[in-house]
Coordinates of C-alpha atoms and ligand atoms in Angstrom, one line a residue:
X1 CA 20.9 -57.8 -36.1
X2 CA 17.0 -58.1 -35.1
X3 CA 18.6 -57.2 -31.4
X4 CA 20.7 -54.1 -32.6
X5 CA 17.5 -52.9 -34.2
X6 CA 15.2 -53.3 -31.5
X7 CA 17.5 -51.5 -29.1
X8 CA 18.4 -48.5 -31.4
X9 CA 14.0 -47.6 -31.7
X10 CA 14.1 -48.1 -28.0
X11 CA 16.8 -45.7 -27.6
X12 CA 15.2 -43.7 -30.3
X13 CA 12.1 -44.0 -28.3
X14 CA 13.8 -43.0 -25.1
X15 CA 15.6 -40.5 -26.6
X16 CA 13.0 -38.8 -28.3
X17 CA 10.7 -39.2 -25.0
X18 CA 13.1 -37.3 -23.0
X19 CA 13.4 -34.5 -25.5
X20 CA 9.8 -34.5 -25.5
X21 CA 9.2 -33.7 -21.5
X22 CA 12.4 -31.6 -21.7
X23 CA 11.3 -29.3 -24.3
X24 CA 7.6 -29.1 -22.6
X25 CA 9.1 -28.4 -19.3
X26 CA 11.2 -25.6 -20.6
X27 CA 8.2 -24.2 -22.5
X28 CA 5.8 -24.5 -19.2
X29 CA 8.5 -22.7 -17.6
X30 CA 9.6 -20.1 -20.4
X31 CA 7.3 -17.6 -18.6
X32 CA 9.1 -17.6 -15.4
X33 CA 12.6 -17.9 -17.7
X34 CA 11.8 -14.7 -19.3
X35 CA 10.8 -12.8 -16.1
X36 CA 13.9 -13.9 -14.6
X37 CA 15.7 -12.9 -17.3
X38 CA 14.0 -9.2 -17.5
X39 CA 13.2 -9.0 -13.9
X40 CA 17.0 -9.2 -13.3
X41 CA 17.1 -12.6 -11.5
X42 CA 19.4 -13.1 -13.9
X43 CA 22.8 -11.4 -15.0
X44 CA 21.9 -8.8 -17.2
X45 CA 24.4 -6.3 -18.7
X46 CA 23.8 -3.4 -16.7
X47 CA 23.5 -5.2 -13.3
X48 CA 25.8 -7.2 -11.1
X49 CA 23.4 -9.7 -10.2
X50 CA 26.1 -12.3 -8.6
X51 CA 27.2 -9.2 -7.1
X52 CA 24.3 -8.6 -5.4
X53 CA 22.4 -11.4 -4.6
X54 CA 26.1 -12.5 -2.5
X55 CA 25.1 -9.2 -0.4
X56 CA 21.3 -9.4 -0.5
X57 CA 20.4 -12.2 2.1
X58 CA 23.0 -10.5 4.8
X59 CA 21.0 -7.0 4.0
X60 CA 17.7 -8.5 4.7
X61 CA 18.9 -10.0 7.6
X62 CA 20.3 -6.8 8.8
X63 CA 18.0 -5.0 8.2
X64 CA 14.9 -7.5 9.7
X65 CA 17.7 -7.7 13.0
X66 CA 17.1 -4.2 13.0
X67 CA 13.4 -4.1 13.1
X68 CA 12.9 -7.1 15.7
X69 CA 15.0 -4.8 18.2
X70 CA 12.9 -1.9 17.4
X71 CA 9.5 -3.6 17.4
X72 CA 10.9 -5.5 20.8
X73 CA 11.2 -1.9 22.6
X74 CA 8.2 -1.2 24.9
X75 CA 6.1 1.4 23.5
X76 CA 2.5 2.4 24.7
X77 CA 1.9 6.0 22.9
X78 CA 3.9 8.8 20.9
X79 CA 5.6 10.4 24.1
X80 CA 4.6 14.0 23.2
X81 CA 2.8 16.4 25.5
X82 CA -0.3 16.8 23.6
X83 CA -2.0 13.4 24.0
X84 CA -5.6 13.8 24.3
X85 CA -7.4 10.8 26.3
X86 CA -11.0 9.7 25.7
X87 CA -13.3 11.9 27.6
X88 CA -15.4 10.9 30.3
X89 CA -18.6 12.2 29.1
X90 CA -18.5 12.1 25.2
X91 CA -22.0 14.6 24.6
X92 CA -19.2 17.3 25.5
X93 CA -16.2 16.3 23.3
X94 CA -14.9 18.3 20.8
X95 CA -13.9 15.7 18.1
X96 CA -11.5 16.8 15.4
X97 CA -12.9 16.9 11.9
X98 CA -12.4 13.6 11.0
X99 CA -14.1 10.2 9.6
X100 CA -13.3 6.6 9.3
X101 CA -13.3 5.6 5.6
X102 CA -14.2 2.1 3.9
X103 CA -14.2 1.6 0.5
X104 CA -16.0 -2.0 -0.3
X105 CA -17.9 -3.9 -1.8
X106 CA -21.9 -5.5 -0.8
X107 CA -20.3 -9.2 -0.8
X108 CA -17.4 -8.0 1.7
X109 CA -20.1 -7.5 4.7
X110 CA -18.8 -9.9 6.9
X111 CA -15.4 -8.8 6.5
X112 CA -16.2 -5.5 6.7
X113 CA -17.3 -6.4 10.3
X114 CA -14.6 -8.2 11.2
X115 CA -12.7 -4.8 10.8
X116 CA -15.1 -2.4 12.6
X117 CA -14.9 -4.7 15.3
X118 CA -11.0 -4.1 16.5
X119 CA -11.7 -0.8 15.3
X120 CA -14.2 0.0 17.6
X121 CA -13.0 -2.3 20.5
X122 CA -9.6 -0.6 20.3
X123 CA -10.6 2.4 19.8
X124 CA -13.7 4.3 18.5
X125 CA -16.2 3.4 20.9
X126 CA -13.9 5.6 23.6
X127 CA -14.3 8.6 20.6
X128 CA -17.3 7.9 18.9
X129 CA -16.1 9.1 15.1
X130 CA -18.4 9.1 12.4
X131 CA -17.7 6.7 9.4
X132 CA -18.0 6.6 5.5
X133 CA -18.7 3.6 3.6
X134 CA -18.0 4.5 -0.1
X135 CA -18.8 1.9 -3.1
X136 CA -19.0 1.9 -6.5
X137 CA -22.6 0.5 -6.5
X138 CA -25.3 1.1 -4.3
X139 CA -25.1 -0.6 -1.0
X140 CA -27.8 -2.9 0.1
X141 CA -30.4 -2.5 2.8
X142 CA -29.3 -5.4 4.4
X143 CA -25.2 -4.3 4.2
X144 CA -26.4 -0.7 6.0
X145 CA -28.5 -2.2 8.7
X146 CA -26.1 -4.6 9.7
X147 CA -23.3 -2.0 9.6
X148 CA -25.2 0.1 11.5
X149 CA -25.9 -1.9 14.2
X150 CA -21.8 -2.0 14.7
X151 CA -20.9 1.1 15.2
X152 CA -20.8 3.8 17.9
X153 CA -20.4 6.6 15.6
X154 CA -22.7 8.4 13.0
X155 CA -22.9 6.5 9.8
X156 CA -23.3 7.5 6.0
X157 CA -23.2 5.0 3.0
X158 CA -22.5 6.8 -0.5
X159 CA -22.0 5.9 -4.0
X160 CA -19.4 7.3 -5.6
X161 CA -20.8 8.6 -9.3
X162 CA -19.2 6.5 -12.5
X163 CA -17.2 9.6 -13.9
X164 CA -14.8 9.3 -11.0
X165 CA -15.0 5.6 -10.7
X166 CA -15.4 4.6 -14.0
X167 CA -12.5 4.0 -16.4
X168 CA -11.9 6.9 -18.7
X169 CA -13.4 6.4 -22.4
X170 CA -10.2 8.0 -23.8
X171 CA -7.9 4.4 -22.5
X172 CA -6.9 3.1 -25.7
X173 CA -8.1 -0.5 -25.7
X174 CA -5.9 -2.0 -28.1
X175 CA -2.8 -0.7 -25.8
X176 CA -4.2 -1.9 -22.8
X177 CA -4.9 -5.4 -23.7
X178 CA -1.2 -5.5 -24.9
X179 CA 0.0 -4.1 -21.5
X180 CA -2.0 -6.1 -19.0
X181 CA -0.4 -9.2 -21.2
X182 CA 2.9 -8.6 -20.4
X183 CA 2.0 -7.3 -17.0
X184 CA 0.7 -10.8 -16.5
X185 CA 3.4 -12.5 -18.0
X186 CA 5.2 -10.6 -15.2
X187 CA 3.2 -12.0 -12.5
X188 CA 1.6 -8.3 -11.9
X189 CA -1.1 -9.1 -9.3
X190 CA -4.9 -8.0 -10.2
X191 CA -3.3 -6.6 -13.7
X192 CA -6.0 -7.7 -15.9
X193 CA -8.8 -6.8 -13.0
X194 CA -10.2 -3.5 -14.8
X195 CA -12.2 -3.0 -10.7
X196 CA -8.7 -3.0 -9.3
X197 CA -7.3 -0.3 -11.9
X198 CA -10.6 1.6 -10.7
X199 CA -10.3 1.0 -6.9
X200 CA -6.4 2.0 -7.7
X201 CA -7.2 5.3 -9.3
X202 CA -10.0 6.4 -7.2
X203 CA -8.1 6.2 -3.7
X204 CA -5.4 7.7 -5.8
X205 CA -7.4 10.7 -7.0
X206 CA -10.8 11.0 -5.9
X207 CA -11.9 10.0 -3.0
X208 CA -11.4 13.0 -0.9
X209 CA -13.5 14.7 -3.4
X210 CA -16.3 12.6 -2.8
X211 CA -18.9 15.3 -1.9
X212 CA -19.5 13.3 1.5
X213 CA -15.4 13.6 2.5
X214 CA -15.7 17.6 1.5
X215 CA -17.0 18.1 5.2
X216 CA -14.5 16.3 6.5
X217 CA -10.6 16.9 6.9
X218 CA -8.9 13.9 8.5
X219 CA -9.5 10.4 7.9
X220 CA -8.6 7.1 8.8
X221 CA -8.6 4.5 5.9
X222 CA -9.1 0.7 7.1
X223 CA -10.2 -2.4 5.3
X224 CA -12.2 -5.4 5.6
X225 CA -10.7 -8.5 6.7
X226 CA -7.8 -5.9 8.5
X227 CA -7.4 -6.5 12.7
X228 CA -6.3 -4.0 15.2
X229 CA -4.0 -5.7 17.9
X230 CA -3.7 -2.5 20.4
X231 CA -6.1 -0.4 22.3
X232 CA -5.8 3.2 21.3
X233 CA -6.3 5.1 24.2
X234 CA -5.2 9.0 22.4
X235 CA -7.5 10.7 20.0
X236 CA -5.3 10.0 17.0
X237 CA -6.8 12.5 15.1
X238 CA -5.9 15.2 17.2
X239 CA -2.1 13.5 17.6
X240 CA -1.9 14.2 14.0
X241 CA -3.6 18.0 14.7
X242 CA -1.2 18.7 17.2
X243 CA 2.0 17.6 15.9
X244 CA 1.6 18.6 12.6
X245 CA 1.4 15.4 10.5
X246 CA -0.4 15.4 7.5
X247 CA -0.3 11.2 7.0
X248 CA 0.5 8.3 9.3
X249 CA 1.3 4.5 8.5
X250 CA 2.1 1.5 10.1
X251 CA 3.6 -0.9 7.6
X252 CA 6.1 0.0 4.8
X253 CA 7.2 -2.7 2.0
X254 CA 8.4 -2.7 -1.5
X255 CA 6.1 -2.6 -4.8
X256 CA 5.7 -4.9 -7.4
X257 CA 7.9 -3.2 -9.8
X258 CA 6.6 -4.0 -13.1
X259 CA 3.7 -2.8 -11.9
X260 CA 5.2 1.0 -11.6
X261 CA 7.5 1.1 -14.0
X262 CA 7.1 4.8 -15.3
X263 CA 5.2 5.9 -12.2
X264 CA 8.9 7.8 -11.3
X265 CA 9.4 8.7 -14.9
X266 CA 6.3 10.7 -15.5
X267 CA 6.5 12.2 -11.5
X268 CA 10.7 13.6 -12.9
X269 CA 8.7 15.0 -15.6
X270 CA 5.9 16.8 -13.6
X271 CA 8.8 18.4 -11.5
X272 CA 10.6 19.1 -14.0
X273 CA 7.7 21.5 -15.7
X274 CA 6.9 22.6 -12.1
X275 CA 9.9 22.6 -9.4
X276 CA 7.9 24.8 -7.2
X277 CA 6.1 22.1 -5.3
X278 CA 9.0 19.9 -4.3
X279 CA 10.0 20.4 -0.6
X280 CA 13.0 21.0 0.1
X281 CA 12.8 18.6 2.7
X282 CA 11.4 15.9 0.4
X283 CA 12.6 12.4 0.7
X284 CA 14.5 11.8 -1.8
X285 CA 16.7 9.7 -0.5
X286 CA 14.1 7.6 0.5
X287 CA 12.4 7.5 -3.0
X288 CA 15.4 6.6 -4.2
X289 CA 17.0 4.2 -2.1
X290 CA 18.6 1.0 -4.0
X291 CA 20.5 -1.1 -0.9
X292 CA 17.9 -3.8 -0.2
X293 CA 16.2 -4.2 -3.9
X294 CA 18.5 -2.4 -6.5
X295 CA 16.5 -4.8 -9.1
X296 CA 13.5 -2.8 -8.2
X297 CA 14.9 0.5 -8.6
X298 CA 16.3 -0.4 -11.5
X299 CA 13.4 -1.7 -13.2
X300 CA 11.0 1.3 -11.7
X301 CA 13.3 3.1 -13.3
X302 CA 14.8 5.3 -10.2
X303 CA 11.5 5.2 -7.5
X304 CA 12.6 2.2 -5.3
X305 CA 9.3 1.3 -4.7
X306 CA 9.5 1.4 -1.1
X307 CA 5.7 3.1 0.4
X308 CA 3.7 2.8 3.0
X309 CA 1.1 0.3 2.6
X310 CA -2.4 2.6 2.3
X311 CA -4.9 -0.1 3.6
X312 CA -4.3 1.5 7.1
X313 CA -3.8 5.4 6.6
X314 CA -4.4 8.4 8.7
X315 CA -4.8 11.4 6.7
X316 CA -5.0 14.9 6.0
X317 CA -7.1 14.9 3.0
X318 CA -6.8 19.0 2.5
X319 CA -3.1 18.0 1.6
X320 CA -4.1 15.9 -1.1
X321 CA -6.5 18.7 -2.3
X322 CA -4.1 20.8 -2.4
X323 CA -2.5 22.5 -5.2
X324 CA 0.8 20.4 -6.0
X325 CA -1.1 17.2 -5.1
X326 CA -4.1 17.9 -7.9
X327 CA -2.0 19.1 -10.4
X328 CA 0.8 15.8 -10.3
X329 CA -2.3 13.2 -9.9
X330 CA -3.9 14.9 -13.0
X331 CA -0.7 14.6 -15.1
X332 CA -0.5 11.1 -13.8
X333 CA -3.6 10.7 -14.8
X334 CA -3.6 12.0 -17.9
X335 CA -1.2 9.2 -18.6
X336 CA -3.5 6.6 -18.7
X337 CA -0.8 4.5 -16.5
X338 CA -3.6 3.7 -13.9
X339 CA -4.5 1.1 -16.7
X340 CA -1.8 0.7 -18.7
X341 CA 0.3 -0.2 -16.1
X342 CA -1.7 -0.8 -12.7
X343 CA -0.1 1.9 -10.5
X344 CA -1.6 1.4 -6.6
X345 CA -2.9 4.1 -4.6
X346 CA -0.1 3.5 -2.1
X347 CA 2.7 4.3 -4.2
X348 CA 1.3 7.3 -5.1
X349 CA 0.0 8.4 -1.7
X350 CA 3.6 7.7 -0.8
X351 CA 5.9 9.9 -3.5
X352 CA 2.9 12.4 -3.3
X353 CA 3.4 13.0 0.9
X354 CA 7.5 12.8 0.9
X355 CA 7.7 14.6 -2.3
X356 CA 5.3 17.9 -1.9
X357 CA 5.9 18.4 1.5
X358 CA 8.0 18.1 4.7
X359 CA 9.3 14.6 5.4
X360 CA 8.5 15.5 9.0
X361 CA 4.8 15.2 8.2
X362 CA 4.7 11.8 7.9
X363 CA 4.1 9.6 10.7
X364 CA 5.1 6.0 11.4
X365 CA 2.2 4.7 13.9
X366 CA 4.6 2.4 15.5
X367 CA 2.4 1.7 18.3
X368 CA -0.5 0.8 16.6
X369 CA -0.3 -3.1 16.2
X370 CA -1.9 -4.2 13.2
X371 CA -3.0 -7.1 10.6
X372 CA -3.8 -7.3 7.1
X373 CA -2.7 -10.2 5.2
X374 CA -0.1 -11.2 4.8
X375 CA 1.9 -8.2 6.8
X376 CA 1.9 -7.5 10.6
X377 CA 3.1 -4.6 12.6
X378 CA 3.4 -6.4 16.0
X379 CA 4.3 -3.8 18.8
X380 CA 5.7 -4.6 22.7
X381 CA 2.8 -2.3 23.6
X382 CA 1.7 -3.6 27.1
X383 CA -2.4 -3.0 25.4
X384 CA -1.9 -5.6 22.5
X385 CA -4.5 -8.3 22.8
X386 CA -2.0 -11.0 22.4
X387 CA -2.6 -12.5 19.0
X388 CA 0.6 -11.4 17.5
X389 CA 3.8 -12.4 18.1
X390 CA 6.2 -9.6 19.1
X391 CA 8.3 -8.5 16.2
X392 CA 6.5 -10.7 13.9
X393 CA 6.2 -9.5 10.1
X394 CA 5.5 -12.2 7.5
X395 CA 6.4 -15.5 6.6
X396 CA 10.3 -15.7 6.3
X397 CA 10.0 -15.3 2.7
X398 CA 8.6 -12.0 2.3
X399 CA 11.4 -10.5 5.1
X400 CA 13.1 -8.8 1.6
X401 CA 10.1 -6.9 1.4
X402 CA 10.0 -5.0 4.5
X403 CA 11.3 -1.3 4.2
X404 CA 10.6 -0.2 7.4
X405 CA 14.6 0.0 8.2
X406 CA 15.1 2.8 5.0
X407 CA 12.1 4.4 6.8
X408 CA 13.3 4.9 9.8
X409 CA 17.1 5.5 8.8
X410 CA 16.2 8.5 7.1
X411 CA 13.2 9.9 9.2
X412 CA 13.5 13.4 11.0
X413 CA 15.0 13.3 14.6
X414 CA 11.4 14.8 15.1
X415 CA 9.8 11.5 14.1
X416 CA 12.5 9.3 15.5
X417 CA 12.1 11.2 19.1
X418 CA 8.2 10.0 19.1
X419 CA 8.8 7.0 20.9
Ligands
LIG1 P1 -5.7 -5.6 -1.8 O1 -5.6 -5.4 -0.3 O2 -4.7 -4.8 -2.6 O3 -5.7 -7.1 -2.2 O4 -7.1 -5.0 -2.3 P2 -8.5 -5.1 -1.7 O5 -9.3 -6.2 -2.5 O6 -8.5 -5.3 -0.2 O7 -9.1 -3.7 -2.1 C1 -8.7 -2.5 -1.5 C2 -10.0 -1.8 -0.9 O8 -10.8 -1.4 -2.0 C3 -10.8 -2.7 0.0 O9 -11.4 -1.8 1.0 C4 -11.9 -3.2 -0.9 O10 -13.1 -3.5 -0.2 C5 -12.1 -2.0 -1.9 N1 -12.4 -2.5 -3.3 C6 -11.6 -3.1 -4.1 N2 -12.3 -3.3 -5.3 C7 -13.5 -2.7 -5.2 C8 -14.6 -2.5 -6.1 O11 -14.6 -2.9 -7.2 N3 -15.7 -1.8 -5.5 C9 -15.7 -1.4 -4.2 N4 -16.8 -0.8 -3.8 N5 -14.7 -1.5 -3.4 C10 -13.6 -2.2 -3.9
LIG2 MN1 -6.9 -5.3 1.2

């Protein structure tokens, strides 16, 4: 009787143990549980999920077969007519209206130099650009001098004034807190940063209003930390002069979605009220693409998130002044869903270029070989320096997230003859 006792409170004990851990383990993983089941990870009524995840590793790997045969293909330059090489004797050179632009921050000085360094080796000490450090704060004697001493170009360092940086007093507080929650329960990256939101919105919808950029009409964006793996021998400002592009990437990939998820609802209702500015070569089926990531589409509610990642961009920054530009980023704006949700600068640089004008205007840089973590565009351009491995993109993990392929499938025959 004593024994029977003694073994029903240990199995009590056990039992109860066991429920104990269970329970806790579900709960430390009810976050995850509940993003699966929103996120579509999981079947949900309106999606085939078993469906599509059978299909989705043999896309990816279609698709990333695709791009290793592409990026495996020598290329050294665009193969137009128009190339213009570095000059001889740069006092005589008639540079195109253009600046290289970095926003950062004081404590990002020695990545900051990092970055001018490939850009200058590679290409700006053969052209001799001027640059444009923006920052929120005022930059520090010793982050100018040291800059300075970098670069071959003229140099300006500018604040940028707190009405266009700062985050509007009209964001309803209470609504924000309650969205960055969920966005975190989603695993929404920099989501409850309010400098991100800033940084987000101001490459978004300000920068080339910076009194500094008025002078100016192209510019190439780069970051700290950020490598160049090919020497640029063309004036790539003048590529984009002569051949009619507007904006020029290297790397394209899919967005967090929860991040976005009524950047595409609010754009439908801008062109609804004004039809006018939509191309009618706009990229549509681009923007709207649902093969690789339907989950994506789905939960951005139609944009399928694909863009072209804006750390490296060469721009025409009258097109984002322009008329249809302004007016969509001020109804965006007026939104509040730079800080209710935490909608980057390069999904919006991306719907705003294929949607307002000729898909042929953009440019895929696909000889420019390039680094910023974790992504690479790695060229077979006889000038790379080496580092990167032909081909190579990310870790194998990230491969869904390449849209390159949708890129390219639907680019002009213009853009697809460049290489
Ligand atoms: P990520 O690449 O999306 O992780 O974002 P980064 O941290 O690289 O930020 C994008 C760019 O904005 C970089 O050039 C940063 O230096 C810059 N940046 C981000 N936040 C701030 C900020 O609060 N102030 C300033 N001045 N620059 C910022
Ligand atoms: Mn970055």
């Amino acid at each position: 009787m004593v024994s029977l006792t003694k073994r029903f409170t240990k199995l009590a004990i056990f039992g109860g143990l066991s429920f104990i851990l269970t329970a806790s383990g579900l709960w430390l993983y009810w976050d995850a549980i509940q993003y699966m089941m929103t996120s579509g990870k999981l079947p949900t009524l309106d999606f085939q999920f078993e469906e599509f995840m059978s299909k989705h590793d043999d896309i990816v790997d279609d698709m990333m077969t695709k791009y290793d045969k592409i990026m495996k293909m020598e290329v050294k330059e665009p193969s137009v007519g128009n190339l213009v090489y570095a000059p001889e004797n740069l006092a005589d050179y008639q540079r195109e209206n253009a600046t290289l632009l970095m926003l950062v921050r004081n404590k990002e000085l020695i990545t900051a130099l990092q970055a001018i360094e490939t850009v200058e080796s590679q290409f700006n000490h053969k052209f001799q650009y001027p640059y444009v450090f923006l920052n929120d704060k005022e930059f520090t004697d010793k982050f100018k001098k040291s800059i300075t001493e970098k670069v071959s170009g003229q140099v300006f360092f500018e604040t940028i004034d707190k009405e266009s940086w700062d985050r509007p007093d009209w964001i309803d507080s209470a609504k924000e807190s309650e969205r960055i929650k969920v966005m975190r329960k989603y695993n929404v990256g920099y989501a409850d940063k309010l400098s991100y939101h800033n940084m987000c919105r101001y490459y978004s919808r300000g920068f080339y209003n910076h009194p500094r950029l008025q002078q100016f009409k192209y510019y190439w964006r780069f970051e700290p930390g950020t490598h160049y793996h090919t020497s640029i021998d063309y004036d790539v400002f003048k590529f984009m002069s002569a051949n009619d592009k507007t904006y020029g990437f290297v790397i394209s990939l899919y967005d967090i979605e929860r991040s976005i998820e009524t950047l595409w609802p609010e754009t439908i209702k801008f062109i609804e009220q004004n039809p006018q500015f939509v191309d009618k070569n706009a990229a549509w089926d681009w923007l709207t693409e649902k093969k690789q990531n339907p989950q994506k589409t789905r939960i951005a509610n139609g944009y399928s998130t694909c863009h072209f990642w804006s750390n490296f961009e060469i721009g025409d920054m009258d097109f984002f002044r322009s008329e249809a530009y302004t007016k969509w980023v001020d109804h965006l704006d007026a939104t509040g869903g730079f800080y209710y949700e935490r909608w980057g600068d390069a999904p919006v640089h991306s719907i705003g270029v294929t949607l307002f004008q000729d898909r042929s205007k953009v440019h895929w840089f696909r000889d420019i070989g390039y680094y910023h973590a974790p992504y690479y565009q790695c060229p077979n351009n006889p000038q790379a320096d080496g580092k990167c491995k032909v081909g190579k993109f990310s870790f194998p993990n990230l491969s869904d997230q390449n849209c390159l392929i949708n890129w390219i499938e639907m680019a002009t025959d213009n853009e697809l003859n460049m290489y």
